Amino acid sequence: MPVRKDASGRRSVEAEVEVPGSPEEVWRAIATGPGISSWFVPSEVEEREGGTTVSHFGPGTSMDSVATITAWEPPRRFSAEAPEDMGPGGPKVATEWIVEARSGGTCAVRVVHSWFASTDDWDNQFEGHMHGWAAFFRILRLYLAHFRGQPCAAFQLMGAGSEPRAATWGALLGPLGLAGAAEGQRVSSAAGAPPFAGVVERVGPSEHPELLLRLEEPAPGIAHLFALPMAGQIFLPIRLYLYGDRAPAAAARDEPAWQAWMAERFPVRAPG
């Protein structure tokens, strides 16, 4: 997913995925607050041109991504602009979402980030964003295949450990009961871990450790775990998306247990 550049100074990167569903069903998943929150991060969307989108990447407003909708063409396309999505001093970023119907009851979803710059200073960060979209698109595909349109209760967790990455990743998976997990395998939590059970949908390569589970307990849903080197630590984000009537009670009950379990084993150190 290399950065494309043209003579005007416009640069762009894009990612694409094919997902099950009609254009209207896919649109609801990518262009409404409840839909986006069901596979990405907690979000709100004012569904109109000139409206605002907000995505919450963590606690506090400093981790919110806020953009203004500049085009709104349901169920085919929308775009939004964020003035400082890459942080203070960063370029203004335009993000375009496109839905294209395919044969066999599927759609292609494409996201394009574009910005203007005279240097390569931001290229690596944008390329990194595209790798992140590839992971979230796997969640989107799983959501649309198994939980499309269902109400969602989701929560996010964060832990951190020391280098090397493989050791910290192993220290997470072992106590959870996920060491050596293989795609298609049925798994359940180890004694002392927060309770869960389900099927392994994806195991990432060693250079990009990742697990994607389709859950049966504590409610039907999806769990996504991965390891991310950053600022001298190995961060361990975990996201749980629970669906259906059981989801709100299960999330309210189990989120504190997960938070305590992660804080005890993988406390996040302050920078510096």
mmCIF file of C-alpha atoms in Angstrom:
data_model
loop_
_atom_site.group_PDB
_atom_site.id
_atom_site.type_symbol
_atom_site.label_atom_id
_atom_site.label_comp_id
_atom_site.label_asym_id
_atom_site.label_seq_id
_atom_site.Cartn_x
_atom_site.Cartn_y
_atom_site.Cartn_z
ATOM 1 C CA MET A 1 0.000 0.000 0.000
ATOM 2 C CA PRO A 2 2.585 2.565 -1.121
ATOM 3 C CA VAL A 3 1.951 6.307 -1.131
ATOM 4 C CA ARG A 4 0.834 7.665 -4.496
ATOM 5 C CA LYS A 5 2.083 11.122 -5.486
ATOM 6 C CA ASP A 6 1.154 13.504 -8.275
ATOM 7 C CA ALA A 7 2.593 16.744 -9.629
ATOM 8 C CA SER A 8 0.181 18.924 -7.629
ATOM 9 C CA GLY A 9 1.627 17.668 -4.339
ATOM 10 C CA ARG A 10 -1.375 15.481 -3.568
ATOM 11 C CA ARG A 11 -0.463 12.221 -1.885
ATOM 12 C CA SER A 12 -2.775 9.314 -1.139
ATOM 13 C CA VAL A 13 -2.962 5.783 0.196
ATOM 14 C CA GLU A 14 -5.872 3.377 -0.013
ATOM 15 C CA ALA A 15 -7.073 0.023 1.244
ATOM 16 C CA GLU A 16 -9.883 -2.186 -0.044
ATOM 17 C CA VAL A 17 -11.839 -5.208 1.156
ATOM 18 C CA GLU A 18 -14.676 -7.324 -0.249
ATOM 19 C CA VAL A 19 -17.440 -7.970 2.283
ATOM 20 C CA PRO A 20 -20.833 -9.733 2.307
ATOM 21 C CA GLY A 21 -23.989 -7.621 2.203
ATOM 22 C CA SER A 22 -25.979 -5.269 0.016
ATOM 23 C CA PRO A 23 -24.759 -1.681 -0.539
ATOM 24 C CA GLU A 24 -27.401 -0.482 1.948
ATOM 25 C CA GLU A 25 -26.291 -2.975 4.624
ATOM 26 C CA VAL A 26 -22.624 -2.165 4.092
ATOM 27 C CA TRP A 27 -23.369 1.570 4.150
ATOM 28 C CA ARG A 28 -25.001 1.221 7.570
ATOM 29 C CA ALA A 29 -21.848 -0.515 8.798
ATOM 30 C CA ILE A 30 -19.416 2.162 7.610
ATOM 31 C CA ALA A 31 -21.432 5.409 7.622
ATOM 32 C CA THR A 32 -23.479 5.395 10.852
ATOM 33 C CA GLY A 33 -22.296 5.728 14.438
ATOM 34 C CA PRO A 34 -23.768 2.411 15.655
ATOM 35 C CA GLY A 35 -22.475 0.625 12.569
ATOM 36 C CA ILE A 36 -18.894 1.917 12.817
ATOM 37 C CA SER A 37 -18.822 1.267 16.570
ATOM 38 C CA SER A 38 -19.698 -2.384 15.879
ATOM 39 C CA TRP A 39 -16.335 -3.181 14.239
ATOM 40 C CA PHE A 40 -14.025 -0.141 14.596
ATOM 41 C CA VAL A 41 -13.888 2.240 17.577
ATOM 42 C CA PRO A 42 -16.732 4.073 19.366
ATOM 43 C CA SER A 43 -17.959 6.686 16.894
ATOM 44 C CA GLU A 44 -20.673 9.229 16.197
ATOM 45 C CA VAL A 45 -21.740 10.415 12.752
ATOM 46 C CA GLU A 46 -24.007 13.296 11.741
ATOM 47 C CA GLU A 47 -25.364 11.711 8.573
ATOM 48 C CA ARG A 48 -25.295 14.692 6.223
ATOM 49 C CA GLU A 49 -22.956 16.904 4.250
ATOM 50 C CA GLY A 50 -21.505 19.428 6.691
ATOM 51 C CA GLY A 51 -22.004 17.043 9.600
ATOM 52 C CA THR A 52 -19.314 15.943 12.029
ATOM 53 C CA THR A 53 -17.783 12.529 12.613
ATOM 54 C CA VAL A 54 -16.004 11.665 15.849
ATOM 55 C CA SER A 55 -14.006 8.485 16.484
ATOM 56 C CA HIS A 56 -12.841 7.775 20.033
ATOM 57 C CA PHE A 57 -9.497 5.972 20.060
ATOM 58 C CA GLY A 58 -9.073 6.079 23.842
ATOM 59 C CA PRO A 59 -9.989 7.957 27.004
ATOM 60 C CA GLY A 60 -9.906 11.753 26.825
ATOM 61 C CA THR A 61 -10.635 14.173 23.991
ATOM 62 C CA SER A 62 -6.963 14.219 22.943
ATOM 63 C CA MET A 63 -7.463 10.763 21.416
ATOM 64 C CA ASP A 64 -10.566 11.738 19.431
ATOM 65 C CA SER A 65 -10.455 12.035 15.651
ATOM 66 C CA VAL A 66 -12.882 14.754 14.520
ATOM 67 C CA ALA A 67 -13.730 15.417 10.878
ATOM 68 C CA THR A 68 -16.267 17.369 8.812
ATOM 69 C CA ILE A 69 -18.283 15.529 6.159
ATOM 70 C CA THR A 70 -17.664 17.129 2.760
ATOM 71 C CA ALA A 71 -19.653 14.712 0.564
ATOM 72 C CA TRP A 72 -22.610 12.479 1.437
ATOM 73 C CA GLU A 73 -24.004 10.155 -1.259
ATOM 74 C CA PRO A 74 -25.663 7.125 0.390
ATOM 75 C CA PRO A 75 -25.216 4.242 -0.122
ATOM 76 C CA ARG A 76 -22.226 4.800 -2.403
ATOM 77 C CA ARG A 77 -19.762 7.379 -1.137
ATOM 78 C CA PHE A 78 -18.910 9.850 1.581
ATOM 79 C CA SER A 79 -15.837 11.900 2.404
ATOM 80 C CA ALA A 80 -14.642 13.895 5.385
ATOM 81 C CA GLU A 81 -11.777 16.260 6.204
ATOM 82 C CA ALA A 82 -9.828 16.419 9.460
ATOM 83 C CA PRO A 83 -7.558 19.450 10.040
ATOM 84 C CA GLU A 84 -5.084 17.808 12.441
ATOM 85 C CA ASP A 85 -5.730 14.079 12.235
ATOM 86 C CA MET A 86 -1.991 13.393 12.287
ATOM 87 C CA GLY A 87 -1.369 15.689 15.250
ATOM 88 C CA PRO A 88 -0.324 19.361 15.590
ATOM 89 C CA GLY A 89 1.547 20.565 12.541
ATOM 90 C CA GLY A 90 0.335 17.665 10.435
ATOM 91 C CA PRO A 91 -1.345 18.020 7.050
ATOM 92 C CA LYS A 92 -5.113 18.285 6.595
ATOM 93 C CA VAL A 93 -6.355 14.785 5.770
ATOM 94 C CA ALA A 94 -9.273 13.981 3.475
ATOM 95 C CA THR A 95 -10.771 10.520 3.844
ATOM 96 C CA GLU A 96 -13.097 9.045 1.230
ATOM 97 C CA TRP A 97 -15.222 5.900 1.662
ATOM 98 C CA ILE A 98 -16.566 4.154 -1.429
ATOM 99 C CA VAL A 99 -18.996 1.202 -1.619
ATOM 100 C CA GLU A 100 -19.280 -0.713 -4.901
ATOM 101 C CA ALA A 101 -21.729 -3.594 -5.416
ATOM 102 C CA ARG A 102 -20.223 -6.845 -6.644
ATOM 103 C CA SER A 103 -21.864 -10.020 -7.897
ATOM 104 C CA GLY A 104 -22.863 -12.732 -5.457
ATOM 105 C CA GLY A 105 -24.250 -10.447 -2.758
ATOM 106 C CA THR A 106 -20.980 -8.757 -1.830
ATOM 107 C CA CYS A 107 -19.569 -5.237 -1.969
ATOM 108 C CA ALA A 108 -16.125 -3.738 -2.259
ATOM 109 C CA VAL A 109 -15.310 -1.157 0.405
ATOM 110 C CA ARG A 110 -12.443 1.222 -0.292
ATOM 111 C CA VAL A 111 -10.998 3.871 2.002
ATOM 112 C CA VAL A 112 -8.665 6.544 0.555
ATOM 113 C CA HIS A 113 -6.640 8.989 2.661
ATOM 114 C CA SER A 114 -5.248 11.993 0.768
ATOM 115 C CA TRP A 115 -3.244 15.050 1.753
ATOM 116 C CA PHE A 116 -0.986 17.712 0.244
ATOM 117 C CA ALA A 117 2.687 17.874 1.170
ATOM 118 C CA SER A 118 5.995 18.867 -0.396
ATOM 119 C CA THR A 119 8.035 16.346 1.623
ATOM 120 C CA ASP A 120 7.911 12.666 2.553
ATOM 121 C CA ASP A 121 7.690 13.434 6.279
ATOM 122 C CA TRP A 122 4.267 11.834 6.786
ATOM 123 C CA ASP A 123 4.426 8.998 4.275
ATOM 124 C CA ASN A 124 5.481 6.259 6.713
ATOM 125 C CA GLN A 125 2.698 7.122 9.153
ATOM 126 C CA PHE A 126 0.077 6.945 6.435
ATOM 127 C CA GLU A 127 1.422 3.621 5.191
ATOM 128 C CA GLY A 128 1.188 2.371 8.778
ATOM 129 C CA HIS A 129 -2.452 3.507 8.892
ATOM 130 C CA MET A 130 -3.193 1.319 5.885
ATOM 131 C CA HIS A 131 -1.853 -1.752 7.686
ATOM 132 C CA GLY A 132 -4.210 -0.835 10.516
ATOM 133 C CA TRP A 133 -7.138 -0.639 8.101
ATOM 134 C CA ALA A 134 -6.325 -4.115 6.798
ATOM 135 C CA ALA A 135 -6.765 -5.475 10.337
ATOM 136 C CA PHE A 136 -9.996 -3.571 10.940
ATOM 137 C CA PHE A 137 -11.338 -4.705 7.571
ATOM 138 C CA ARG A 138 -10.959 -8.301 8.730
ATOM 139 C CA ILE A 139 -13.194 -7.413 11.679
ATOM 140 C CA LEU A 140 -15.656 -5.658 9.359
ATOM 141 C CA ARG A 141 -15.885 -8.735 7.127
ATOM 142 C CA LEU A 142 -16.481 -10.996 10.123
ATOM 143 C CA TYR A 143 -19.096 -8.620 11.546
ATOM 144 C CA LEU A 144 -21.024 -8.449 8.272
ATOM 145 C CA ALA A 145 -20.817 -12.216 7.770
ATOM 146 C CA HIS A 146 -22.098 -13.217 11.216
ATOM 147 C CA PHE A 147 -23.519 -10.256 13.163
ATOM 148 C CA ARG A 148 -24.792 -7.808 10.545
ATOM 149 C CA GLY A 149 -27.175 -5.221 11.974
ATOM 150 C CA GLN A 150 -27.183 -6.599 15.501
ATOM 151 C CA PRO A 151 -26.828 -4.210 18.459
ATOM 152 C CA CYS A 152 -23.280 -4.091 19.783
ATOM 153 C CA ALA A 153 -21.655 -3.501 23.158
ATOM 154 C CA ALA A 154 -17.903 -3.104 22.789
ATOM 155 C CA PHE A 155 -14.928 -2.278 24.984
ATOM 156 C CA GLN A 156 -11.221 -1.681 24.458
ATOM 157 C CA LEU A 157 -8.290 -2.677 26.653
ATOM 158 C CA MET A 158 -4.621 -1.757 26.604
ATOM 159 C CA GLY A 159 -1.584 -3.335 28.194
ATOM 160 C CA ALA A 160 2.143 -3.096 27.566
ATOM 161 C CA GLY A 161 5.281 -5.109 28.098
ATOM 162 C CA SER A 162 8.972 -5.002 27.283
ATOM 163 C CA GLU A 163 10.936 -6.070 24.248
ATOM 164 C CA PRO A 164 11.236 -8.544 22.629
ATOM 165 C CA ARG A 165 7.827 -8.592 21.042
ATOM 166 C CA ALA A 166 7.601 -12.393 20.830
ATOM 167 C CA ALA A 167 8.149 -12.771 24.574
ATOM 168 C CA THR A 168 5.494 -10.197 25.505
ATOM 169 C CA TRP A 169 3.029 -11.692 23.012
ATOM 170 C CA GLY A 170 3.635 -15.133 24.474
ATOM 171 C CA ALA A 171 3.202 -13.773 27.995
ATOM 172 C CA LEU A 172 -0.260 -12.550 26.957
ATOM 173 C CA LEU A 173 -1.444 -15.654 25.104
ATOM 174 C CA GLY A 174 -0.248 -18.264 27.589
ATOM 175 C CA PRO A 175 -2.282 -17.148 30.644
ATOM 176 C CA LEU A 176 -5.329 -16.565 28.418
ATOM 177 C CA GLY A 177 -5.208 -20.148 27.147
ATOM 178 C CA LEU A 178 -4.358 -19.099 23.585
ATOM 179 C CA ALA A 179 -0.729 -20.264 23.256
ATOM 180 C CA GLY A 180 -0.266 -22.153 19.989
ATOM 181 C CA ALA A 181 -3.799 -21.366 18.816
ATOM 182 C CA ALA A 182 -4.450 -22.308 15.182
ATOM 183 C CA GLU A 183 -7.029 -21.077 12.701
ATOM 184 C CA GLY A 184 -10.263 -23.040 13.009
ATOM 185 C CA GLN A 185 -9.449 -24.239 16.534
ATOM 186 C CA ARG A 186 -12.027 -23.975 19.307
ATOM 187 C CA VAL A 187 -10.536 -22.203 22.322
ATOM 188 C CA SER A 188 -11.602 -21.175 25.804
ATOM 189 C CA SER A 189 -10.055 -19.128 28.586
ATOM 190 C CA ALA A 190 -7.533 -20.605 31.001
ATOM 191 C CA ALA A 191 -8.203 -20.725 34.745
ATOM 192 C CA GLY A 192 -7.863 -17.264 36.268
ATOM 193 C CA ALA A 193 -8.404 -15.419 32.976
ATOM 194 C CA PRO A 194 -11.567 -13.511 32.070
ATOM 195 C CA PRO A 195 -14.038 -16.054 30.668
ATOM 196 C CA PHE A 196 -14.436 -16.478 26.908
ATOM 197 C CA ALA A 197 -14.917 -19.255 24.366
ATOM 198 C CA GLY A 198 -15.003 -19.327 20.588
ATOM 199 C CA VAL A 199 -13.240 -20.188 17.343
ATOM 200 C CA VAL A 200 -9.944 -18.805 16.026
ATOM 201 C CA GLU A 201 -10.591 -16.980 12.742
ATOM 202 C CA ARG A 202 -7.067 -15.676 12.098
ATOM 203 C CA VAL A 203 -3.537 -16.046 13.406
ATOM 204 C CA GLY A 204 -1.203 -13.288 12.231
ATOM 205 C CA PRO A 205 2.405 -13.867 11.133
ATOM 206 C CA SER A 206 5.190 -13.675 13.693
ATOM 207 C CA GLU A 207 6.292 -10.255 12.427
ATOM 208 C CA HIS A 208 2.753 -8.904 13.011
ATOM 209 C CA PRO A 209 1.293 -10.920 15.927
ATOM 210 C CA GLU A 210 -2.499 -10.949 15.834
ATOM 211 C CA LEU A 211 -5.428 -13.149 16.860
ATOM 212 C CA LEU A 212 -9.005 -12.770 15.673
ATOM 213 C CA LEU A 213 -11.626 -14.846 17.497
ATOM 214 C CA ARG A 214 -15.318 -15.354 16.789
ATOM 215 C CA LEU A 215 -16.793 -15.599 20.254
ATOM 216 C CA GLU A 216 -19.624 -17.701 21.617
ATOM 217 C CA GLU A 217 -19.068 -16.618 25.233
ATOM 218 C CA PRO A 218 -19.538 -14.361 27.157
ATOM 219 C CA ALA A 219 -21.884 -13.474 24.255
ATOM 220 C CA PRO A 220 -21.749 -13.887 20.486
ATOM 221 C CA GLY A 221 -19.050 -11.569 19.231
ATOM 222 C CA ILE A 222 -15.514 -10.873 18.069
ATOM 223 C CA ALA A 223 -12.236 -10.500 19.961
ATOM 224 C CA HIS A 224 -9.178 -8.898 18.363
ATOM 225 C CA LEU A 225 -5.744 -9.046 20.008
ATOM 226 C CA PHE A 226 -2.430 -7.816 18.602
ATOM 227 C CA ALA A 227 1.040 -6.593 19.572
ATOM 228 C CA LEU A 228 2.380 -3.196 18.518
ATOM 229 C CA PRO A 229 5.932 -1.901 19.170
ATOM 230 C CA MET A 230 5.883 1.790 20.070
ATOM 231 C CA ALA A 231 7.945 4.163 22.241
ATOM 232 C CA GLY A 232 10.204 1.405 23.568
ATOM 233 C CA GLN A 233 7.299 -0.801 24.704
ATOM 234 C CA ILE A 234 5.205 -3.565 23.202
ATOM 235 C CA PHE A 235 1.605 -2.421 23.389
ATOM 236 C CA LEU A 236 -1.105 -5.056 23.627
ATOM 237 C CA PRO A 237 -4.476 -3.705 22.442
ATOM 238 C CA ILE A 238 -7.489 -5.975 22.929
ATOM 239 C CA ARG A 239 -10.920 -5.155 21.536
ATOM 240 C CA LEU A 240 -14.092 -7.090 22.296
ATOM 241 C CA TYR A 241 -17.275 -6.571 20.282
ATOM 242 C CA LEU A 242 -20.320 -8.363 21.724
ATOM 243 C CA TYR A 243 -23.627 -8.612 19.852
ATOM 244 C CA GLY A 244 -27.271 -9.314 20.533
ATOM 245 C CA ASP A 245 -29.521 -9.167 23.569
ATOM 246 C CA ARG A 246 -26.900 -10.617 25.929
ATOM 247 C CA ALA A 247 -24.215 -8.147 24.928
ATOM 248 C CA PRO A 248 -24.857 -5.156 27.247
ATOM 249 C CA ALA A 249 -24.979 -7.242 30.433
ATOM 250 C CA ALA A 250 -21.958 -9.320 29.390
ATOM 251 C CA ALA A 251 -19.889 -6.215 28.600
ATOM 252 C CA ALA A 252 -20.837 -4.487 31.853
ATOM 253 C CA ARG A 253 -19.934 -7.593 33.841
ATOM 254 C CA ASP A 254 -16.704 -8.587 32.074
ATOM 255 C CA GLU A 255 -15.016 -5.299 31.170
ATOM 256 C CA PRO A 256 -13.904 -4.620 34.792
ATOM 257 C CA ALA A 257 -12.491 -8.146 35.037
ATOM 258 C CA TRP A 258 -10.530 -7.694 31.815
ATOM 259 C CA GLN A 259 -9.269 -4.256 32.892
ATOM 260 C CA ALA A 260 -8.044 -5.614 36.240
ATOM 261 C CA TRP A 261 -6.441 -8.659 34.620
ATOM 262 C CA MET A 262 -4.532 -6.535 32.104
ATOM 263 C CA ALA A 263 -3.502 -3.881 34.655
ATOM 264 C CA GLU A 264 -2.030 -6.521 36.931
ATOM 265 C CA ARG A 265 0.025 -8.275 34.245
ATOM 266 C CA PHE A 266 0.717 -5.612 31.624
ATOM 267 C CA PRO A 267 0.716 -2.112 33.169
ATOM 268 C CA VAL A 268 1.353 0.700 30.694
ATOM 269 C CA ARG A 269 4.374 2.815 31.673
ATOM 270 C CA ALA A 270 4.303 6.562 31.286
ATOM 271 C CA PRO A 271 6.521 7.851 28.428
ATOM 272 C CA GLY A 272 10.078 8.597 29.438
#
